[in-house]
């Protein structure tokens, strides 16, 4: 068995492999993929219009950019991500190849619709941007995040004191220490949520809140933070993504907690901005004086020639600026009860020298272990919340995956210290029949449905889960399905096509129900299945009734694991006149894009349909767990049974759905 230090040294080695693979992939894409494809992927905006430039409250020069085309395309720009500007030849052609890149790396400050604000480095000539007739902005390779994670692992490897203790604890089967007190009662929590909060309060070292879909993990975590703040003056709250930080910050603000958000939110509105560091800094009474001093420094630099007292004046102004910044920051951080940031964002210089008793990490099962060590140098104990049976961290290198880079700190602690884990067992999202398969496969059947949602539905006598089979003719012999492979309630009836095809409609497409490979960037597409997906939704909407959908605000999610299928579905949806009144009620996205969300109706387009039974990364069952648990009342799966059921998970899932259909 490896020592705790050897575990982290191995993590560092694997992270180095991932860094090199990620960098090589980025360089290859930039060189080989045309600009139009990068725009479609959401990795570039082109063309963009340059708006005003100004100094923000952090004394950074920022530039406003406006996207002028492809406004319907979702993008991957968000706070903190590095970007490059590029310009194009007038005769670049239809492929839109890059003519030149401005090598200086800027950083996204925030994005709101088709407007982006980026912070540019010192000395950057903003006027140069105005000189290009065709200009765009693209995501640059994120060196900063990797450097921050490498530094965090190095600190943990050589750590002494409390951080060294936590490293050794997490890398061994040593029992975590706890306080002892009588359990407290919380009126608005169920039994397992209440137990989780009590375990958090008892923990001296570590506690884990394991929250399956719909079990109120965020509610429990907010209550745990609120109760911790009765005992501590301030806590640090982090998550892997900006969206997750925003979500829990908003819930804490709703409870009346003073949150200071380091970094700008993904969703830009007045409520979210009101608890950001930048907005509060600008609102401080001393800020106008500080701004005047900063402007005086810039003016002095501009006319420094011939001023014999330049250095004396500059030192005096800088001293006054530093004094005011320290005063404002002291008040802002002194008043805040919760400091919230992403894991990488917790390395911000604003937090230098700060210590916290408790660190809460939300969505910990989606974060690389290296990222979790970034904020841990500031704390005495760690509370992790998440679900390692849902989306894992993104790791691009197969060598790093095989070495275990995707195995998170939360998974490691769950395995070695099951006594610190509390499983939330009551779910409040799904109909019982939708929830049951996930509960049995992933959570040992321990998750139950709350009475209020157990039988929720849209239509009377509706079947909550259906599988629309794309196979042109399916026989049990072709599938390799034997009756003995199923329990009695799982045996699909193959006696005729109607029995194993959705009751929603008859298959109707001139296209072959076969997948197509469209490149590594986008993966695969199945056009006939996309057409059938919208046919299914149209048929279901017709059964519900147009007015009822609008009156009751019934919402729908269409999910596909493949980006190409998502984009194809979006284009088809935009062209369908039938769906025009419902466009705001329908979302189309990848599985990752729906993480943490829910809809009344979910349709899943699995895409894979081939003779070899190859299902690619659909073998990662955690993604399917996310997909099938987004639905509140109706789940429709579209997939080729002869392809999918060669894998035992999908074989079992198909049998389960057939059992529901046959009423057994």
mmCIF file with all atom_site columns, C-alpha atoms in Angstrom, residues 425-563:
data_model
loop_
_atom_site.group_PDB
_atom_site.id
_atom_site.type_symbol
_atom_site.label_atom_id
_atom_site.label_alt_id
_atom_site.label_comp_id
_atom_site.label_asym_id
_atom_site.label_entity_id
_atom_site.label_seq_id
_atom_site.pdbx_PDB_ins_code
_atom_site.Cartn_x
_atom_site.Cartn_y
_atom_site.Cartn_z
_atom_site.occupancy
_atom_site.B_iso_or_equiv
_atom_site.pdbx_formal_charge
_atom_site.auth_seq_id
_atom_site.auth_comp_id
_atom_site.auth_asym_id
_atom_site.auth_atom_id
_atom_site.pdbx_PDB_model_num
ATOM 1   C CA . UNK A 1 425 ? -31.996 8.637   1.346   1.00 0.00 ? 425 UNK A CA 1
ATOM 2   C CA . UNK A 1 426 ? -35.180 10.604  0.617   1.00 0.00 ? 426 UNK A CA 1
ATOM 3   C CA . UNK A 1 427 ? -35.581 12.060  -2.876  1.00 0.00 ? 427 UNK A CA 1
ATOM 4   C CA . UNK A 1 428 ? -38.041 14.833  -3.751  1.00 0.00 ? 428 UNK A CA 1
ATOM 5   C CA . UNK A 1 429 ? -37.729 15.015  -7.560  1.00 0.00 ? 429 UNK A CA 1
ATOM 6   C CA . UNK A 1 430 ? -38.881 11.924  -9.418  1.00 0.00 ? 430 UNK A CA 1
ATOM 7   C CA . UNK A 1 431 ? -41.797 9.600   -9.814  1.00 0.00 ? 431 UNK A CA 1
ATOM 8   C CA . UNK A 1 432 ? -41.088 6.361   -7.954  1.00 0.00 ? 432 UNK A CA 1
ATOM 9   C CA . UNK A 1 433 ? -40.736 4.337   -11.178 1.00 0.00 ? 433 UNK A CA 1
ATOM 10  C CA . UNK A 1 434 ? -38.108 6.718   -12.598 1.00 0.00 ? 434 UNK A CA 1
ATOM 11  C CA . UNK A 1 435 ? -36.143 6.773   -9.365  1.00 0.00 ? 435 UNK A CA 1
ATOM 12  C CA . UNK A 1 436 ? -36.251 3.051   -8.596  1.00 0.00 ? 436 UNK A CA 1
ATOM 13  C CA . UNK A 1 437 ? -33.821 1.799   -11.253 1.00 0.00 ? 437 UNK A CA 1
ATOM 14  C CA . UNK A 1 438 ? -31.143 4.341   -10.290 1.00 0.00 ? 438 UNK A CA 1
ATOM 15  C CA . UNK A 1 439 ? -31.634 3.579   -6.605  1.00 0.00 ? 439 UNK A CA 1
ATOM 16  C CA . UNK A 1 440 ? -31.273 -0.176  -7.139  1.00 0.00 ? 440 UNK A CA 1
ATOM 17  C CA . UNK A 1 441 ? -28.262 -0.015  -9.484  1.00 0.00 ? 441 UNK A CA 1
ATOM 18  C CA . UNK A 1 442 ? -26.205 2.786   -7.936  1.00 0.00 ? 442 UNK A CA 1
ATOM 19  C CA . UNK A 1 443 ? -27.299 3.115   -4.294  1.00 0.00 ? 443 UNK A CA 1
ATOM 20  C CA . UNK A 1 444 ? -28.142 -0.405  -3.192  1.00 0.00 ? 444 UNK A CA 1
ATOM 21  C CA . UNK A 1 445 ? -31.873 0.323   -3.215  1.00 0.00 ? 445 UNK A CA 1
ATOM 22  C CA . UNK A 1 446 ? -31.490 2.692   -0.246  1.00 0.00 ? 446 UNK A CA 1
ATOM 23  C CA . UNK A 1 447 ? -33.002 5.806   -1.862  1.00 0.00 ? 447 UNK A CA 1
ATOM 24  C CA . UNK A 1 448 ? -36.752 6.209   -1.414  1.00 0.00 ? 448 UNK A CA 1
ATOM 25  C CA . UNK A 1 449 ? -39.309 8.626   -2.837  1.00 0.00 ? 449 UNK A CA 1
ATOM 26  C CA . UNK A 1 450 ? -41.023 11.266  -0.720  1.00 0.00 ? 450 UNK A CA 1
ATOM 27  C CA . UNK A 1 451 ? -44.803 10.719  -0.587  1.00 0.00 ? 451 UNK A CA 1
ATOM 28  C CA . UNK A 1 452 ? -45.450 14.021  -2.377  1.00 0.00 ? 452 UNK A CA 1
ATOM 29  C CA . UNK A 1 453 ? -43.597 12.923  -5.538  1.00 0.00 ? 453 UNK A CA 1
ATOM 30  C CA . UNK A 1 454 ? -43.994 9.155   -5.471  1.00 0.00 ? 454 UNK A CA 1
ATOM 31  C CA . UNK A 1 455 ? -46.813 9.077   -8.015  1.00 0.00 ? 455 UNK A CA 1
ATOM 32  C CA . UNK A 1 456 ? -46.440 12.474  -9.662  1.00 0.00 ? 456 UNK A CA 1
ATOM 33  C CA . UNK A 1 457 ? -47.338 12.571  -13.340 1.00 0.00 ? 457 UNK A CA 1
ATOM 34  C CA . UNK A 1 458 ? -48.669 14.703  -16.176 1.00 0.00 ? 458 UNK A CA 1
ATOM 35  C CA . UNK A 1 459 ? -51.230 12.356  -17.764 1.00 0.00 ? 459 UNK A CA 1
ATOM 36  C CA . UNK A 1 460 ? -53.541 9.831   -16.150 1.00 0.00 ? 460 UNK A CA 1
ATOM 37  C CA . UNK A 1 461 ? -52.514 6.194   -16.704 1.00 0.00 ? 461 UNK A CA 1
ATOM 38  C CA . UNK A 1 462 ? -49.212 7.319   -18.204 1.00 0.00 ? 462 UNK A CA 1
ATOM 39  C CA . UNK A 1 463 ? -46.095 5.140   -18.094 1.00 0.00 ? 463 UNK A CA 1
ATOM 40  C CA . UNK A 1 464 ? -43.359 7.217   -16.400 1.00 0.00 ? 464 UNK A CA 1
ATOM 41  C CA . UNK A 1 465 ? -40.507 5.567   -18.359 1.00 0.00 ? 465 UNK A CA 1
ATOM 42  C CA . UNK A 1 466 ? -40.520 4.468   -22.008 1.00 0.00 ? 466 UNK A CA 1
ATOM 43  C CA . UNK A 1 467 ? -37.856 3.198   -24.379 1.00 0.00 ? 467 UNK A CA 1
ATOM 44  C CA . UNK A 1 468 ? -38.329 3.929   -28.080 1.00 0.00 ? 468 UNK A CA 1
ATOM 45  C CA . UNK A 1 469 ? -36.401 1.205   -29.904 1.00 0.00 ? 469 UNK A CA 1
ATOM 46  C CA . UNK A 1 470 ? -34.818 2.136   -33.225 1.00 0.00 ? 470 UNK A CA 1
ATOM 47  C CA . UNK A 1 471 ? -34.094 -1.409  -34.382 1.00 0.00 ? 471 UNK A CA 1
ATOM 48  C CA . UNK A 1 472 ? -35.895 -2.087  -37.656 1.00 0.00 ? 472 UNK A CA 1
ATOM 49  C CA . UNK A 1 473 ? -36.734 -5.569  -36.464 1.00 0.00 ? 473 UNK A CA 1
ATOM 50  C CA . UNK A 1 474 ? -35.834 -6.891  -33.060 1.00 0.00 ? 474 UNK A CA 1
ATOM 51  C CA . UNK A 1 475 ? -36.001 -10.506 -32.011 1.00 0.00 ? 475 UNK A CA 1
ATOM 52  C CA . UNK A 1 476 ? -34.860 -11.764 -28.641 1.00 0.00 ? 476 UNK A CA 1
ATOM 53  C CA . UNK A 1 477 ? -32.367 -14.102 -30.373 1.00 0.00 ? 477 UNK A CA 1
ATOM 54  C CA . UNK A 1 478 ? -30.748 -11.135 -32.159 1.00 0.00 ? 478 UNK A CA 1
ATOM 55  C CA . UNK A 1 479 ? -30.367 -9.299  -28.862 1.00 0.00 ? 479 UNK A CA 1
ATOM 56  C CA . UNK A 1 480 ? -28.958 -12.340 -27.097 1.00 0.00 ? 480 UNK A CA 1
ATOM 57  C CA . UNK A 1 481 ? -31.707 -11.909 -24.516 1.00 0.00 ? 481 UNK A CA 1
ATOM 58  C CA . UNK A 1 482 ? -32.935 -15.008 -22.742 1.00 0.00 ? 482 UNK A CA 1
ATOM 59  C CA . UNK A 1 483 ? -35.882 -15.090 -20.359 1.00 0.00 ? 483 UNK A CA 1
ATOM 60  C CA . UNK A 1 484 ? -33.669 -16.562 -17.667 1.00 0.00 ? 484 UNK A CA 1
ATOM 61  C CA . UNK A 1 485 ? -31.553 -13.373 -17.749 1.00 0.00 ? 485 UNK A CA 1
ATOM 62  C CA . UNK A 1 486 ? -34.406 -11.293 -16.321 1.00 0.00 ? 486 UNK A CA 1
ATOM 63  C CA . UNK A 1 487 ? -36.477 -11.403 -13.222 1.00 0.00 ? 487 UNK A CA 1
ATOM 64  C CA . UNK A 1 488 ? -40.121 -12.007 -13.996 1.00 0.00 ? 488 UNK A CA 1
ATOM 65  C CA . UNK A 1 489 ? -40.876 -8.291  -13.968 1.00 0.00 ? 489 UNK A CA 1
ATOM 66  C CA . UNK A 1 490 ? -38.014 -7.541  -16.369 1.00 0.00 ? 490 UNK A CA 1
ATOM 67  C CA . UNK A 1 491 ? -38.789 -9.836  -19.301 1.00 0.00 ? 491 UNK A CA 1
ATOM 68  C CA . UNK A 1 492 ? -39.449 -7.778  -22.468 1.00 0.00 ? 492 UNK A CA 1
ATOM 69  C CA . UNK A 1 493 ? -42.231 -9.032  -24.712 1.00 0.00 ? 493 UNK A CA 1
ATOM 70  C CA . UNK A 1 494 ? -40.860 -9.341  -28.257 1.00 0.00 ? 494 UNK A CA 1
ATOM 71  C CA . UNK A 1 495 ? -43.981 -10.984 -29.692 1.00 0.00 ? 495 UNK A CA 1
ATOM 72  C CA . UNK A 1 496 ? -44.607 -7.960  -31.889 1.00 0.00 ? 496 UNK A CA 1
ATOM 73  C CA . UNK A 1 497 ? -43.011 -4.612  -32.680 1.00 0.00 ? 497 UNK A CA 1
ATOM 74  C CA . UNK A 1 498 ? -45.629 -2.555  -30.881 1.00 0.00 ? 498 UNK A CA 1
ATOM 75  C CA . UNK A 1 499 ? -44.916 -4.202  -27.562 1.00 0.00 ? 499 UNK A CA 1
ATOM 76  C CA . UNK A 1 500 ? -41.280 -3.100  -27.338 1.00 0.00 ? 500 UNK A CA 1
ATOM 77  C CA . UNK A 1 501 ? -41.609 0.201   -29.159 1.00 0.00 ? 501 UNK A CA 1
ATOM 78  C CA . UNK A 1 502 ? -42.955 3.276   -27.426 1.00 0.00 ? 502 UNK A CA 1
ATOM 79  C CA . UNK A 1 503 ? -46.712 3.709   -27.532 1.00 0.00 ? 503 UNK A CA 1
ATOM 80  C CA . UNK A 1 504 ? -46.156 7.346   -28.470 1.00 0.00 ? 504 UNK A CA 1
ATOM 81  C CA . UNK A 1 505 ? -45.911 6.878   -32.234 1.00 0.00 ? 505 UNK A CA 1
ATOM 82  C CA . UNK A 1 506 ? -44.958 4.634   -35.116 1.00 0.00 ? 506 UNK A CA 1
ATOM 83  C CA . UNK A 1 507 ? -41.379 4.829   -36.363 1.00 0.00 ? 507 UNK A CA 1
ATOM 84  C CA . UNK A 1 508 ? -41.415 7.115   -39.375 1.00 0.00 ? 508 UNK A CA 1
ATOM 85  C CA . UNK A 1 509 ? -38.184 8.188   -41.037 1.00 0.00 ? 509 UNK A CA 1
ATOM 86  C CA . UNK A 1 510 ? -36.627 7.823   -44.468 1.00 0.00 ? 510 UNK A CA 1
ATOM 87  C CA . UNK A 1 511 ? -33.167 8.036   -42.873 1.00 0.00 ? 511 UNK A CA 1
ATOM 88  C CA . UNK A 1 512 ? -31.307 4.915   -41.706 1.00 0.00 ? 512 UNK A CA 1
ATOM 89  C CA . UNK A 1 513 ? -31.248 4.521   -37.927 1.00 0.00 ? 513 UNK A CA 1
ATOM 90  C CA . UNK A 1 514 ? -27.473 4.391   -37.818 1.00 0.00 ? 514 UNK A CA 1
ATOM 91  C CA . UNK A 1 515 ? -24.886 6.571   -36.131 1.00 0.00 ? 515 UNK A CA 1
ATOM 92  C CA . UNK A 1 516 ? -22.381 8.651   -38.097 1.00 0.00 ? 516 UNK A CA 1
ATOM 93  C CA . UNK A 1 517 ? -18.925 9.692   -36.922 1.00 0.00 ? 517 UNK A CA 1
ATOM 94  C CA . UNK A 1 518 ? -18.353 13.426  -37.388 1.00 0.00 ? 518 UNK A CA 1
ATOM 95  C CA . UNK A 1 519 ? -14.905 13.844  -35.860 1.00 0.00 ? 519 UNK A CA 1
ATOM 96  C CA . UNK A 1 520 ? -13.203 13.705  -32.473 1.00 0.00 ? 520 UNK A CA 1
ATOM 97  C CA . UNK A 1 521 ? -14.396 17.153  -31.542 1.00 0.00 ? 521 UNK A CA 1
ATOM 98  C CA . UNK A 1 522 ? -18.104 16.444  -31.835 1.00 0.00 ? 522 UNK A CA 1
ATOM 99  C CA . UNK A 1 523 ? -18.260 12.660  -31.631 1.00 0.00 ? 523 UNK A CA 1
ATOM 100 C CA . UNK A 1 524 ? -21.264 11.017  -33.258 1.00 0.00 ? 524 UNK A CA 1
ATOM 101 C CA . UNK A 1 525 ? -24.648 11.856  -34.685 1.00 0.00 ? 525 UNK A CA 1
ATOM 102 C CA . UNK A 1 526 ? -27.799 9.874   -35.513 1.00 0.00 ? 526 UNK A CA 1
ATOM 103 C CA . UNK A 1 527 ? -30.038 12.025  -37.693 1.00 0.00 ? 527 UNK A CA 1
ATOM 104 C CA . UNK A 1 528 ? -32.946 9.599   -37.882 1.00 0.00 ? 528 UNK A CA 1
ATOM 105 C CA . UNK A 1 529 ? -32.954 9.275   -34.109 1.00 0.00 ? 529 UNK A CA 1
ATOM 106 C CA . UNK A 1 530 ? -32.948 13.064  -33.783 1.00 0.00 ? 530 UNK A CA 1
ATOM 107 C CA . UNK A 1 531 ? -35.961 13.240  -36.081 1.00 0.00 ? 531 UNK A CA 1
ATOM 108 C CA . UNK A 1 532 ? -37.703 10.564  -34.040 1.00 0.00 ? 532 UNK A CA 1
ATOM 109 C CA . UNK A 1 533 ? -36.893 12.400  -30.802 1.00 0.00 ? 533 UNK A CA 1
ATOM 110 C CA . UNK A 1 534 ? -38.818 15.452  -31.959 1.00 0.00 ? 534 UNK A CA 1
ATOM 111 C CA . UNK A 1 535 ? -41.639 13.252  -33.277 1.00 0.00 ? 535 UNK A CA 1
ATOM 112 C CA . UNK A 1 536 ? -41.924 11.709  -29.824 1.00 0.00 ? 536 UNK A CA 1
ATOM 113 C CA . UNK A 1 537 ? -41.998 15.104  -28.143 1.00 0.00 ? 537 UNK A CA 1
ATOM 114 C CA . UNK A 1 538 ? -44.577 16.448  -30.596 1.00 0.00 ? 538 UNK A CA 1
ATOM 115 C CA . UNK A 1 539 ? -46.789 13.403  -30.011 1.00 0.00 ? 539 UNK A CA 1
ATOM 116 C CA . UNK A 1 540 ? -46.507 13.755  -26.234 1.00 0.00 ? 540 UNK A CA 1
ATOM 117 C CA . UNK A 1 541 ? -47.246 17.489  -26.364 1.00 0.00 ? 541 UNK A CA 1
ATOM 118 C CA . UNK A 1 542 ? -50.308 16.737  -28.493 1.00 0.00 ? 542 UNK A CA 1
ATOM 119 C CA . UNK A 1 543 ? -51.552 14.310  -25.852 1.00 0.00 ? 543 UNK A CA 1
ATOM 120 C CA . UNK A 1 544 ? -51.057 16.881  -23.086 1.00 0.00 ? 544 UNK A CA 1
ATOM 121 C CA . UNK A 1 545 ? -52.558 19.791  -24.995 1.00 0.00 ? 545 UNK A CA 1
ATOM 122 C CA . UNK A 1 546 ? -50.937 23.054  -26.039 1.00 0.00 ? 546 UNK A CA 1
ATOM 123 C CA . UNK A 1 547 ? -52.786 25.318  -23.601 1.00 0.00 ? 547 UNK A CA 1
ATOM 124 C CA . UNK A 1 548 ? -52.073 23.111  -20.621 1.00 0.00 ? 548 UNK A CA 1
ATOM 125 C CA . UNK A 1 549 ? -48.336 23.105  -21.417 1.00 0.00 ? 549 UNK A CA 1
ATOM 126 C CA . UNK A 1 550 ? -48.340 26.913  -21.476 1.00 0.00 ? 550 UNK A CA 1
ATOM 127 C CA . UNK A 1 551 ? -50.633 27.372  -18.462 1.00 0.00 ? 551 UNK A CA 1
ATOM 128 C CA . UNK A 1 552 ? -48.798 24.890  -16.227 1.00 0.00 ? 552 UNK A CA 1
ATOM 129 C CA . UNK A 1 553 ? -45.365 25.872  -17.578 1.00 0.00 ? 553 UNK A CA 1
ATOM 130 C CA . UNK A 1 554 ? -44.404 22.258  -18.247 1.00 0.00 ? 554 UNK A CA 1
ATOM 131 C CA . UNK A 1 555 ? -40.702 22.164  -19.069 1.00 0.00 ? 555 UNK A CA 1
ATOM 132 C CA . UNK A 1 556 ? -38.732 19.694  -21.163 1.00 0.00 ? 556 UNK A CA 1
ATOM 133 C CA . UNK A 1 557 ? -35.111 18.652  -21.452 1.00 0.00 ? 557 UNK A CA 1
ATOM 134 C CA . UNK A 1 558 ? -33.647 16.858  -24.465 1.00 0.00 ? 558 UNK A CA 1
ATOM 135 C CA . UNK A 1 559 ? -30.349 15.205  -23.568 1.00 0.00 ? 559 UNK A CA 1
ATOM 136 C CA . UNK A 1 560 ? -27.728 13.519  -25.717 1.00 0.00 ? 560 UNK A CA 1
ATOM 137 C CA . UNK A 1 561 ? -24.230 12.433  -24.720 1.00 0.00 ? 561 UNK A CA 1
ATOM 138 C CA . UNK A 1 562 ? -22.857 13.747  -28.030 1.00 0.00 ? 562 UNK A CA 1
ATOM 139 C CA . UNK A 1 563 ? -22.391 17.404  -28.853 1.00 0.00 ? 563 UNK A CA 1
#
